[in-house]
Tab-separated table of C-alpha atoms in Angstrom:
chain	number	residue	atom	x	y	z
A	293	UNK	CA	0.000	0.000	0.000
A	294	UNK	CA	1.051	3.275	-0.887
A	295	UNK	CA	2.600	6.007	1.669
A	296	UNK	CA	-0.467	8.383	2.893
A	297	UNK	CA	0.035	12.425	2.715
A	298	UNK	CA	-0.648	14.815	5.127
A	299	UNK	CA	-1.451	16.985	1.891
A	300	UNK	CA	-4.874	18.660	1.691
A	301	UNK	CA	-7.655	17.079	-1.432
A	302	UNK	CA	-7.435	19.658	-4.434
A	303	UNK	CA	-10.632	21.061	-5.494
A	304	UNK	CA	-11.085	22.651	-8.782
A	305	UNK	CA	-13.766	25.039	-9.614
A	306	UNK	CA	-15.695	25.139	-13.068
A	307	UNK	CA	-13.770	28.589	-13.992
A	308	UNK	CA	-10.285	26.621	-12.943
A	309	UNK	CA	-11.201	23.857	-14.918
A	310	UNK	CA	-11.994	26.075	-17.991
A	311	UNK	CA	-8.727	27.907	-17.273
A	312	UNK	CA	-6.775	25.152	-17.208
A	313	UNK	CA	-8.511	23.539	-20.269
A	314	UNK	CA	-7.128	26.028	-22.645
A	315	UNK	CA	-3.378	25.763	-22.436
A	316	UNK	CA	-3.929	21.806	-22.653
A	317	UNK	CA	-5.539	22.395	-26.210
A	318	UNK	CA	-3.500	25.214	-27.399
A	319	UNK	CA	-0.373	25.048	-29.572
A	320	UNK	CA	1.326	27.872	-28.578
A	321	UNK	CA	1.328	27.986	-25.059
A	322	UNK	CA	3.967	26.864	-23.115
A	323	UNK	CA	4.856	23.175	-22.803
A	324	UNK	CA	5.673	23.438	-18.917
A	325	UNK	CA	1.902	25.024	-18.467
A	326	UNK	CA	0.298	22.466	-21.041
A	327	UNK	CA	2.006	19.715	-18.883
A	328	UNK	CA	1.038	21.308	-15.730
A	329	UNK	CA	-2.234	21.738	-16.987
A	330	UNK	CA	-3.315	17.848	-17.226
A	331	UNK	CA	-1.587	16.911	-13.780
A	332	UNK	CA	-3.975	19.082	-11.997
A	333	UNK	CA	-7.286	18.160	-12.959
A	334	UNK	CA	-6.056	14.066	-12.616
A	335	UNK	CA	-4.841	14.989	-8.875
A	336	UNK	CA	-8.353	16.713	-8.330
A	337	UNK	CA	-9.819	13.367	-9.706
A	338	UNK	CA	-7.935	11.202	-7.033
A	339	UNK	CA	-5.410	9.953	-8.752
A	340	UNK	CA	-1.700	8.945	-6.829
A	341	UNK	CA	1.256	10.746	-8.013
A	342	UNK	CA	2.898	7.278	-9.147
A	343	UNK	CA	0.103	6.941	-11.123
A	344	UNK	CA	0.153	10.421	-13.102
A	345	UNK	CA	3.860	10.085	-12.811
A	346	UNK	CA	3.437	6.824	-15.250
A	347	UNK	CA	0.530	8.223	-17.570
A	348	UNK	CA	1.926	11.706	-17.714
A	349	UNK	CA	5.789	11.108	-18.023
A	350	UNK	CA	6.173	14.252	-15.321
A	351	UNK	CA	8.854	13.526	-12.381
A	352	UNK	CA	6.950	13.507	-9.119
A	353	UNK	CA	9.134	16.208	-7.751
A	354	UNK	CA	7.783	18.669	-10.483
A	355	UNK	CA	4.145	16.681	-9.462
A	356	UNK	CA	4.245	18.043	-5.703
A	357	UNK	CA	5.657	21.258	-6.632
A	358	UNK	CA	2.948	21.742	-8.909
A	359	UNK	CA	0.288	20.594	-6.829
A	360	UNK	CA	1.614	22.661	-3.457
A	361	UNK	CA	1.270	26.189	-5.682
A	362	UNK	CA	-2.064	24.824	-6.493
A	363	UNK	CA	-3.071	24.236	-2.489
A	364	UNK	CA	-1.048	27.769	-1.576
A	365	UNK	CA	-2.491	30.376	-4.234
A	366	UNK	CA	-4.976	28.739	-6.878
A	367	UNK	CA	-4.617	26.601	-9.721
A	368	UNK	CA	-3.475	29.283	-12.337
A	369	UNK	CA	-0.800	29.790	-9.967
A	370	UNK	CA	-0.068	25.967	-10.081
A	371	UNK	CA	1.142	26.486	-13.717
A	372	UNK	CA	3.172	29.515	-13.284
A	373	UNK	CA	6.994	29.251	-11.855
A	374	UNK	CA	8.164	31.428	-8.839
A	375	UNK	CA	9.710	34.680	-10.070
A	376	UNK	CA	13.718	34.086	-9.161
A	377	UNK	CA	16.627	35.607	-9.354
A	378	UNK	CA	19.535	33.535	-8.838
A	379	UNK	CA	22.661	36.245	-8.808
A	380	UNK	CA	22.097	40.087	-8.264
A	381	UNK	CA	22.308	41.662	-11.862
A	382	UNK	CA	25.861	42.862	-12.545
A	383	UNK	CA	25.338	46.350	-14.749
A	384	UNK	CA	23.446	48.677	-12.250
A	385	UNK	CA	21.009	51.299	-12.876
A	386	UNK	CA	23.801	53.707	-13.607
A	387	UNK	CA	25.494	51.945	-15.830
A	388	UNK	CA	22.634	51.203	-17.756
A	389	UNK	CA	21.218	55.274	-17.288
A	390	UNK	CA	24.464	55.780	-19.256
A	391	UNK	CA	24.459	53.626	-22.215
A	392	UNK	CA	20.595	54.724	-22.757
A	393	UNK	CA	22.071	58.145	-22.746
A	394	UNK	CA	25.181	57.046	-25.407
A	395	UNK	CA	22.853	55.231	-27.844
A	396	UNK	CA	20.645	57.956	-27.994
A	397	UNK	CA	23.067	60.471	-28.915
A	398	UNK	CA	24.162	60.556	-32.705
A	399	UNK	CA	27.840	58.728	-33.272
A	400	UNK	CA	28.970	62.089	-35.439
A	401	UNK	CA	28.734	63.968	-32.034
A	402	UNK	CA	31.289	61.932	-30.245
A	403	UNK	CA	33.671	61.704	-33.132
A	404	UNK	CA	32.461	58.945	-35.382
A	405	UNK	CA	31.585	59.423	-39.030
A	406	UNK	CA	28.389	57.497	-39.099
A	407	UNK	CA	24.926	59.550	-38.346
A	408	UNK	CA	23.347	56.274	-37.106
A	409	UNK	CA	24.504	53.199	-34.613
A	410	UNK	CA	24.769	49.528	-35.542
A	411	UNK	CA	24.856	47.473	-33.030
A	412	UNK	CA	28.427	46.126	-33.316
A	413	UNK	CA	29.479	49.919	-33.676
A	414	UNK	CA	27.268	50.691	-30.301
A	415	UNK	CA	28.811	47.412	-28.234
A	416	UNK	CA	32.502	48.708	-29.293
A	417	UNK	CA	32.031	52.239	-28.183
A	418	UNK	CA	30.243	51.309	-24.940
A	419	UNK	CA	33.551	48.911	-24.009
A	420	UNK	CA	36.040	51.636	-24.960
A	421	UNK	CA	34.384	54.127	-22.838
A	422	UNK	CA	33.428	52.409	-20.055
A	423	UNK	CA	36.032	52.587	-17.452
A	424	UNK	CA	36.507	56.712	-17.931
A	425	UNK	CA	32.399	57.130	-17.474
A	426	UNK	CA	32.864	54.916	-14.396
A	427	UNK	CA	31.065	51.888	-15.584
A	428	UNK	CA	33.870	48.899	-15.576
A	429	UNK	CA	31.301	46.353	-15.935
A	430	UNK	CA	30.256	47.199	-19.466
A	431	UNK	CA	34.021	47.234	-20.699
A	432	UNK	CA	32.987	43.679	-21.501
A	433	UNK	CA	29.821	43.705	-22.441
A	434	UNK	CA	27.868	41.731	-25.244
A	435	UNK	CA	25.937	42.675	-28.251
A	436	UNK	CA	22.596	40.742	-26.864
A	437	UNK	CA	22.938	42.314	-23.581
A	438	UNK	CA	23.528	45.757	-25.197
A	439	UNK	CA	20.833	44.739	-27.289
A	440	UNK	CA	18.730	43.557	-24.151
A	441	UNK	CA	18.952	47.442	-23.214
A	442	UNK	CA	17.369	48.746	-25.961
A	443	UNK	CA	14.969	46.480	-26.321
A	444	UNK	CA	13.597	47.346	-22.470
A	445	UNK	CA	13.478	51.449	-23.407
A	446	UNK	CA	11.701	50.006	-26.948
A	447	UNK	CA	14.732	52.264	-28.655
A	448	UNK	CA	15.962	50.997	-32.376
A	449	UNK	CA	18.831	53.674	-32.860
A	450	UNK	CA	19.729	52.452	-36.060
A	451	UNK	CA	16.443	53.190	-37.724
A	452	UNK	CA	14.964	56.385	-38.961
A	453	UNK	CA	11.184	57.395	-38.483
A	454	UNK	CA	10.145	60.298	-41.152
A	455	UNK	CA	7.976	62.721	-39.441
A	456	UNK	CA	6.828	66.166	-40.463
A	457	UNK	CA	8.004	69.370	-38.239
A	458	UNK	CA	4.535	71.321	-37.334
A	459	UNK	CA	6.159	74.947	-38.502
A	460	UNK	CA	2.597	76.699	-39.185
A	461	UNK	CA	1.238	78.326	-36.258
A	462	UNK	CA	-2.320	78.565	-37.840
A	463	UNK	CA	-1.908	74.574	-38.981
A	464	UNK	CA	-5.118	73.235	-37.211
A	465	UNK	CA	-7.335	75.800	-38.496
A	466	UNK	CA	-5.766	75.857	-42.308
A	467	UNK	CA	-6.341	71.916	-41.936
A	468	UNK	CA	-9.870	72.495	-41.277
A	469	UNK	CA	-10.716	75.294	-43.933
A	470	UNK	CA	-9.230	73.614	-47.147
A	471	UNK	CA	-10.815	70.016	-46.619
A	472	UNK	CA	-14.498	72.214	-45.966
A	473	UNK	CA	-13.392	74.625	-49.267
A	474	UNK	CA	-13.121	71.077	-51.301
A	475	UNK	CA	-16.264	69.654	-49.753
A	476	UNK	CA	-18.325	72.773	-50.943
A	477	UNK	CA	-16.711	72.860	-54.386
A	478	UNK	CA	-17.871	68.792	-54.188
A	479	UNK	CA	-21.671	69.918	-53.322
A	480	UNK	CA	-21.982	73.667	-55.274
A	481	UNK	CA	-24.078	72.307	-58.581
A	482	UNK	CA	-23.480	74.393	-62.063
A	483	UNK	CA	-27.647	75.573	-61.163
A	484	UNK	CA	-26.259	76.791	-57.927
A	485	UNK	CA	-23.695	78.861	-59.923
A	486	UNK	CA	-25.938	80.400	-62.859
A	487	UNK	CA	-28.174	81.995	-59.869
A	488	UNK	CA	-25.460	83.238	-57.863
A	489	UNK	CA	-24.521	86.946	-58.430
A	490	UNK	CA	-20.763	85.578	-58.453
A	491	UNK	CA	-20.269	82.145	-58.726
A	492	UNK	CA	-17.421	80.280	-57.532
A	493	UNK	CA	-15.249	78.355	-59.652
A	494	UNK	CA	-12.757	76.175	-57.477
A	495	UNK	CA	-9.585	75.034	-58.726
A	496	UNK	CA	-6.778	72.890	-56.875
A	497	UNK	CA	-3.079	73.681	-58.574
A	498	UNK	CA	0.341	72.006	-57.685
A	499	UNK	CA	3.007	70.991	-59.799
A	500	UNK	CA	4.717	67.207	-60.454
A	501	UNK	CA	8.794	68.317	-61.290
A	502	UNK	CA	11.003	65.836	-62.695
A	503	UNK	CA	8.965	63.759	-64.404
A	504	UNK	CA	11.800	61.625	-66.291
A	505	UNK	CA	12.058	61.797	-70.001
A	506	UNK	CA	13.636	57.920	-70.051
A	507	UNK	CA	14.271	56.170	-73.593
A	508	UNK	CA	15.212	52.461	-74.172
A	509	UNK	CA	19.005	51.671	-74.740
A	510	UNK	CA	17.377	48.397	-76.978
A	511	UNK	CA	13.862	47.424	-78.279
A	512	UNK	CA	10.999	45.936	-76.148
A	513	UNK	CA	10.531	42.645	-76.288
A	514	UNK	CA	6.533	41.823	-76.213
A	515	UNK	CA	4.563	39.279	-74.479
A	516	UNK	CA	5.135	35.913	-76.223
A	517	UNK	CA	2.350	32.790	-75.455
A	518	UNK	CA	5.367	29.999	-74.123
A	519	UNK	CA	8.310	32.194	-74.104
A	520	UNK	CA	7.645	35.735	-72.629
A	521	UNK	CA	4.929	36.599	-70.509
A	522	UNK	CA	5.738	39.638	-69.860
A	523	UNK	CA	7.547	42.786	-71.655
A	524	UNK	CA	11.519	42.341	-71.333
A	525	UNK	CA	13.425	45.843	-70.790
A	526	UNK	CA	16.685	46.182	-70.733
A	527	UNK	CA	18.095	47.656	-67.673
A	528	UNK	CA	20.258	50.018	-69.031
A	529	UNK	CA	18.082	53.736	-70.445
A	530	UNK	CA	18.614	56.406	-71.878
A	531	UNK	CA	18.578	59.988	-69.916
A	532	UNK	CA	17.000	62.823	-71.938
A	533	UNK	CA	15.792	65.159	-69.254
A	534	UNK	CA	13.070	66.299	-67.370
A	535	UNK	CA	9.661	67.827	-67.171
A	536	UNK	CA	7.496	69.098	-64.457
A	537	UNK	CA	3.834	69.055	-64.677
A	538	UNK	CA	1.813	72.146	-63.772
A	539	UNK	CA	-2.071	71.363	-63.454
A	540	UNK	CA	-4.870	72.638	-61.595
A	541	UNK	CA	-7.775	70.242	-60.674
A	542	UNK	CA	-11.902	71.606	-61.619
A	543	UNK	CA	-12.985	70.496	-57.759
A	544	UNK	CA	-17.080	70.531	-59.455
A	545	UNK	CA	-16.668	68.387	-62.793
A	546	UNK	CA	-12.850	66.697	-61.874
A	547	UNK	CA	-11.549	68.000	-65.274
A	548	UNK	CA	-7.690	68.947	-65.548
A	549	UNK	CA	-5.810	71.535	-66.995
A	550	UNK	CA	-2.369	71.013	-67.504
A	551	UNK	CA	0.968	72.672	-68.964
A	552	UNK	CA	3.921	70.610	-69.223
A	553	UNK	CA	6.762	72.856	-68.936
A	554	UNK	CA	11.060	72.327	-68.941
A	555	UNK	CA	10.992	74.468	-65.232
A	556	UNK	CA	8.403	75.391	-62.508
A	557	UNK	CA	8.972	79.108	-61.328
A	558	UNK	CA	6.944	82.124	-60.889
A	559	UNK	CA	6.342	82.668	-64.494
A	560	UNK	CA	5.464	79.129	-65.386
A	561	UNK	CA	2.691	79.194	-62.527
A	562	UNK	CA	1.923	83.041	-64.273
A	563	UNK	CA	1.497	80.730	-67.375
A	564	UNK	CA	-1.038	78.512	-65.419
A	565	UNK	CA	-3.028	81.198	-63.703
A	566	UNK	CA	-3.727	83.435	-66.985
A	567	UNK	CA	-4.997	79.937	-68.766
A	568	UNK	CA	-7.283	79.307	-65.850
A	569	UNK	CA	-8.499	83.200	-66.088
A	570	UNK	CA	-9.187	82.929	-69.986
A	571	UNK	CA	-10.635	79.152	-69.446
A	572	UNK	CA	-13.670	80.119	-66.505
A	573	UNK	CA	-16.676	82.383	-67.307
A	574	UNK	CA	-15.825	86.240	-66.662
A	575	UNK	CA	-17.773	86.593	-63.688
A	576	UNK	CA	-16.434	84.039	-61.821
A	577	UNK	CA	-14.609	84.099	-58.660
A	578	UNK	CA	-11.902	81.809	-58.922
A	579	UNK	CA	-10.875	80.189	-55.326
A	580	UNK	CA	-7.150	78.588	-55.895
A	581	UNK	CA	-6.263	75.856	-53.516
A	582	UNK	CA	-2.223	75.529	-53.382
A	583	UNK	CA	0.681	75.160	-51.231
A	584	UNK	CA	3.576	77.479	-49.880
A	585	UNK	CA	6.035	76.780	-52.790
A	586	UNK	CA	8.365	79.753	-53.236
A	587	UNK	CA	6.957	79.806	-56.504
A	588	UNK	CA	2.862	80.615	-55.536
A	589	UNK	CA	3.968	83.240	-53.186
A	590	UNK	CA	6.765	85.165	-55.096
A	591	UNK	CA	6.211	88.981	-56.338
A	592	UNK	CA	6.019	88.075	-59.677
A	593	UNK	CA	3.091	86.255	-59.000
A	594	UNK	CA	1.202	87.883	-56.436
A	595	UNK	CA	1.566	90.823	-59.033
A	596	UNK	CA	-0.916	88.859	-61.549
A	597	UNK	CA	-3.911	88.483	-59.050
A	598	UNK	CA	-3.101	92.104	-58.176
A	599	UNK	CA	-3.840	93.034	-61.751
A	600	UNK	CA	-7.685	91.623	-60.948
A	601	UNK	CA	-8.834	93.102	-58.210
A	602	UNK	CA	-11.399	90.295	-56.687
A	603	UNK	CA	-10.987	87.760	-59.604
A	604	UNK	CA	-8.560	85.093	-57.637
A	605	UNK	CA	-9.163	84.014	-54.257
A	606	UNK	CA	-6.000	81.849	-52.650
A	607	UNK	CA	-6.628	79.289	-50.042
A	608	UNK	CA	-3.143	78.001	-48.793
A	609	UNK	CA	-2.521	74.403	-46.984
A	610	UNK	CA	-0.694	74.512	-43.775
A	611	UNK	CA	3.099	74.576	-43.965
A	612	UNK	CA	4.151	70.537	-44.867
A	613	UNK	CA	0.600	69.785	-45.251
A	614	UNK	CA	0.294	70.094	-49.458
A	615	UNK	CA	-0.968	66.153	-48.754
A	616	UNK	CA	-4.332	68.129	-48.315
A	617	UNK	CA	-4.333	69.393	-51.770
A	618	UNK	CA	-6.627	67.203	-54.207
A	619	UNK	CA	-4.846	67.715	-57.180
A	620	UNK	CA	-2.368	65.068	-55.544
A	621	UNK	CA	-5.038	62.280	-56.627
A	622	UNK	CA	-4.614	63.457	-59.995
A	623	UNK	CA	-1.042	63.201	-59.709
A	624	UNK	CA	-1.279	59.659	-58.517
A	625	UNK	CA	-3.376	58.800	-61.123
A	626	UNK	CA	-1.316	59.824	-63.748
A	627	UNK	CA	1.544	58.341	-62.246
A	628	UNK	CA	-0.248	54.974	-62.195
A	629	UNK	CA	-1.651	54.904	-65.562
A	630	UNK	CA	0.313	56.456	-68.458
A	631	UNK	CA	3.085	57.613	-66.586
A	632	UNK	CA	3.728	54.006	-65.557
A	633	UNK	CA	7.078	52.727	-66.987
A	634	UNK	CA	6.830	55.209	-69.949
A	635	UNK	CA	9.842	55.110	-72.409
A	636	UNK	CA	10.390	57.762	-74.938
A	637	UNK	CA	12.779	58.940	-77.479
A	638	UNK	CA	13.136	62.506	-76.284
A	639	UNK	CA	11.757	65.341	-74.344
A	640	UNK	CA	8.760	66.517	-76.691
A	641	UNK	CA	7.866	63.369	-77.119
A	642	UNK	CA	7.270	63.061	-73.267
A	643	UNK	CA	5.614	66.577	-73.448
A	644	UNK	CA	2.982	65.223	-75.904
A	645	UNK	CA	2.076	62.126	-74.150
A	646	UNK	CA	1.471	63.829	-70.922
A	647	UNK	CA	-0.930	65.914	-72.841
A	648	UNK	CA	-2.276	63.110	-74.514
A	649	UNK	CA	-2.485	61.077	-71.432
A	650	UNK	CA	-4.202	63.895	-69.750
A	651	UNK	CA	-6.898	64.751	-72.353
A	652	UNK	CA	-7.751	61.047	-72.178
A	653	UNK	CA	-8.556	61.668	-68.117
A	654	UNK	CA	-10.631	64.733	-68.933
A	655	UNK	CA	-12.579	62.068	-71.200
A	656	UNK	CA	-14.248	60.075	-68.100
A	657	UNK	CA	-14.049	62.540	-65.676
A	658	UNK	CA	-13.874	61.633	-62.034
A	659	UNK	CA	-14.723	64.269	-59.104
A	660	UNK	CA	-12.052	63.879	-56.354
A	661	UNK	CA	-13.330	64.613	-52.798
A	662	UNK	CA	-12.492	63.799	-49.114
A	663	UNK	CA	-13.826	60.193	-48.518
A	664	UNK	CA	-14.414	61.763	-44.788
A	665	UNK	CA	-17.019	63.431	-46.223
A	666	UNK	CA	-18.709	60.762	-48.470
A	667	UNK	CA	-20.692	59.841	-44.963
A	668	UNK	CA	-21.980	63.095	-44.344
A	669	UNK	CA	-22.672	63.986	-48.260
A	670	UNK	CA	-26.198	62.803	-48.677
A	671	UNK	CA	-27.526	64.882	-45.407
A	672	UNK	CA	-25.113	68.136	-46.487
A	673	UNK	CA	-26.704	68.475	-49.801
A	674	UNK	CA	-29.967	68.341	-48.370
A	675	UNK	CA	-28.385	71.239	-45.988
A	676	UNK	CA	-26.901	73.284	-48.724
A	677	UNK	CA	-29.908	73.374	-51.079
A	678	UNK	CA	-31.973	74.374	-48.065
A	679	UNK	CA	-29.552	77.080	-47.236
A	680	UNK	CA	-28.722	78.392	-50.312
A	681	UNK	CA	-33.297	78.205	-51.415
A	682	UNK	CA	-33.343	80.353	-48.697
């Protein structure tokens, strides 16, 4: 007969059976807890240690243990080990204070020619420069424990993050007035316009620059059923120069008008701004929505709306916020459809399929609008023929 035990019966409740039920049947948990997890409920059953010793394949010492966490502080504490340390950790709060410090400092500013840290570059510095910061134990330090110190602040100094510097005092209010100017360009109808005693005409201008005129050092090869099936391009190209795009985007029919120039300054934009006057009726206000570029804000051209008092109206997007100007999706369109992997054999060339390309857009039409507002766009037109019937 076996040897009795002063050890108390284990009772299991329906919620520690259902807790313990779902590291059993899970794949990723653990193996120690999945193991745990069966010896429990077959102790709570009444079965000997010997006997889930020989069904289970656990050692009896892990058995007990597992079983005395169970009696002391519940059975999810029965699959957990004891938090232990078995030596005192060796680099101090100091010393680790200071290599947080050193990795988040940039190498050029303590005399290295690198802007970021690798890791090796970060382990060899720290070892140097250990014994004159007063930090002997990290003279021999690893990569994975310098690596273990990052990883607790979350800090990956040898990446870079873009981000965009908030430099427009006025941003939060310039980011609300453009999206509402493109929403009411989006619900103004061409009736609305004939009544009004100056009707708006809404535009969206920017500029694409170097727009590549590429050319093909050797034929295409076409698609071929067994052999090719896709085009084959040679790597190599030919360099013939660039373009930039100036367009400005109808907000109310999604139409584009577009000069494809060799440069973008002040009198290109002119150029633009004098074919958008001749192109809208005579009585229109014309509402520009553009960004900061040196080139929309230069005398030269604040001297051509000057000319016409109360014809052109300038809404500007925040300072690094021209992402908020529509004419953007045009862009991206264009860049996805017949800008896509265009060769060409010179510079006009390029000129006149950008033209054609664009004419081809005005064809099918497509209104470009805030999809924020697509929710609310049913209940503002109500809103807007109510307000402006009344």
């Amino acid at each position: 007969m076996g040897r009795q035990t002063n050890r108390a019966p284990l009772a299991l409740s329906e919620e520690d059976e259902g807790h313990l039920g779902k590291p059993s049947r899970s794949a990723t948990a653990p193996v120690r807890e999945a193991t745990r997890a069966k010896v429990l409920p077959k102790c709570a059953g009444g079965m000997s240690i010997a006997r889930i010793q020989r069904e289970g394949g656990v050692s009896r010492p892990t058995i007990r243990k597992c079983i005395d966490k169970a009696l002391a502080a519940g059975a999810r504490a029965g699959l957990k080990d004891r938090h232990h340390r078995p030596r005192a950790p060796e680099i101090l709060p100091d010393a680790k204070a200071w290599a947080i410090g050193v990795a988040c400092q940039p190498p050029k500013a303590l005399g290295f020619a690198a802007e970021l840290w690798t890791l090796s570059a970060l382990t060899g510095h720290l070892q140097g420069a250990a014994e004159a910061a007063g930090c002997p134990r990290l003279a021999r330090v690893s990569r994975s424990s310098v690596w273990k110190l990052l990883q607790e602040e979350e800090l990956k100094p040898h990446r870079v993050r873009h981000c965009l510097e908030r430099r427009d005092p006025d941003f939060e209010r310039k980011m609300r007035d453009v999206p509402m100017v493109c929403r009411d360009a989006c619900l103004a109808s061409p009736e609305d316009g004939a009544t009004a005693a100056r009707p708006m005409f809404t535009v969206s201008v920017d500029e694409r620059p170097g727009v590549q005129a590429l050319g093909n050092a050797a034929p295409d090869l076409p698609p071929a059923p067994g052999e090719r099936p896709a085009w084959s391009r040679d790597h190599e190209c030919a360099r013939h120069g660039t373009v930039s795009v100036l367009a400005a985007l109808d907000l109310h029919a999604g139409h584009v008008l577009a000069n494809v120039e060799s440069r973008h300054r002040s009198r290109e934009f002119v150029a633009l701004l004098e074919r958008l006057r001749a192109h809208c009726p005579q009585d229109a206000v014309i509402r520009v929505v553009l960004d900061n570029h040196s080139a929309r804000v230069s005398r030269e051209t604040m001297a051509c709306p000057a000319t016409r008092p109360g014809r052109f109206e300038c809404v500007h997007t925040p300072r690094h916020g021209s992402w908020l100007n529509l004419i953007e999706c045009a862009f991206s369109k264009m860049a996805r459809t017949f800008l896509r992997h265009i060769r060409v054999a010179s510079v006009d060339e390029l000129k006149a399929r950008i033209l054609q390309g664009i004419d081809e857009m005005n064809e099918a039409p497509v209104q470009f609008r805030w999809r924020a507002f697509d929710l609310e766009l049913s209940h503002d037109v109500n809103v807007y023929k109510k307000r402006t019937a009344s």
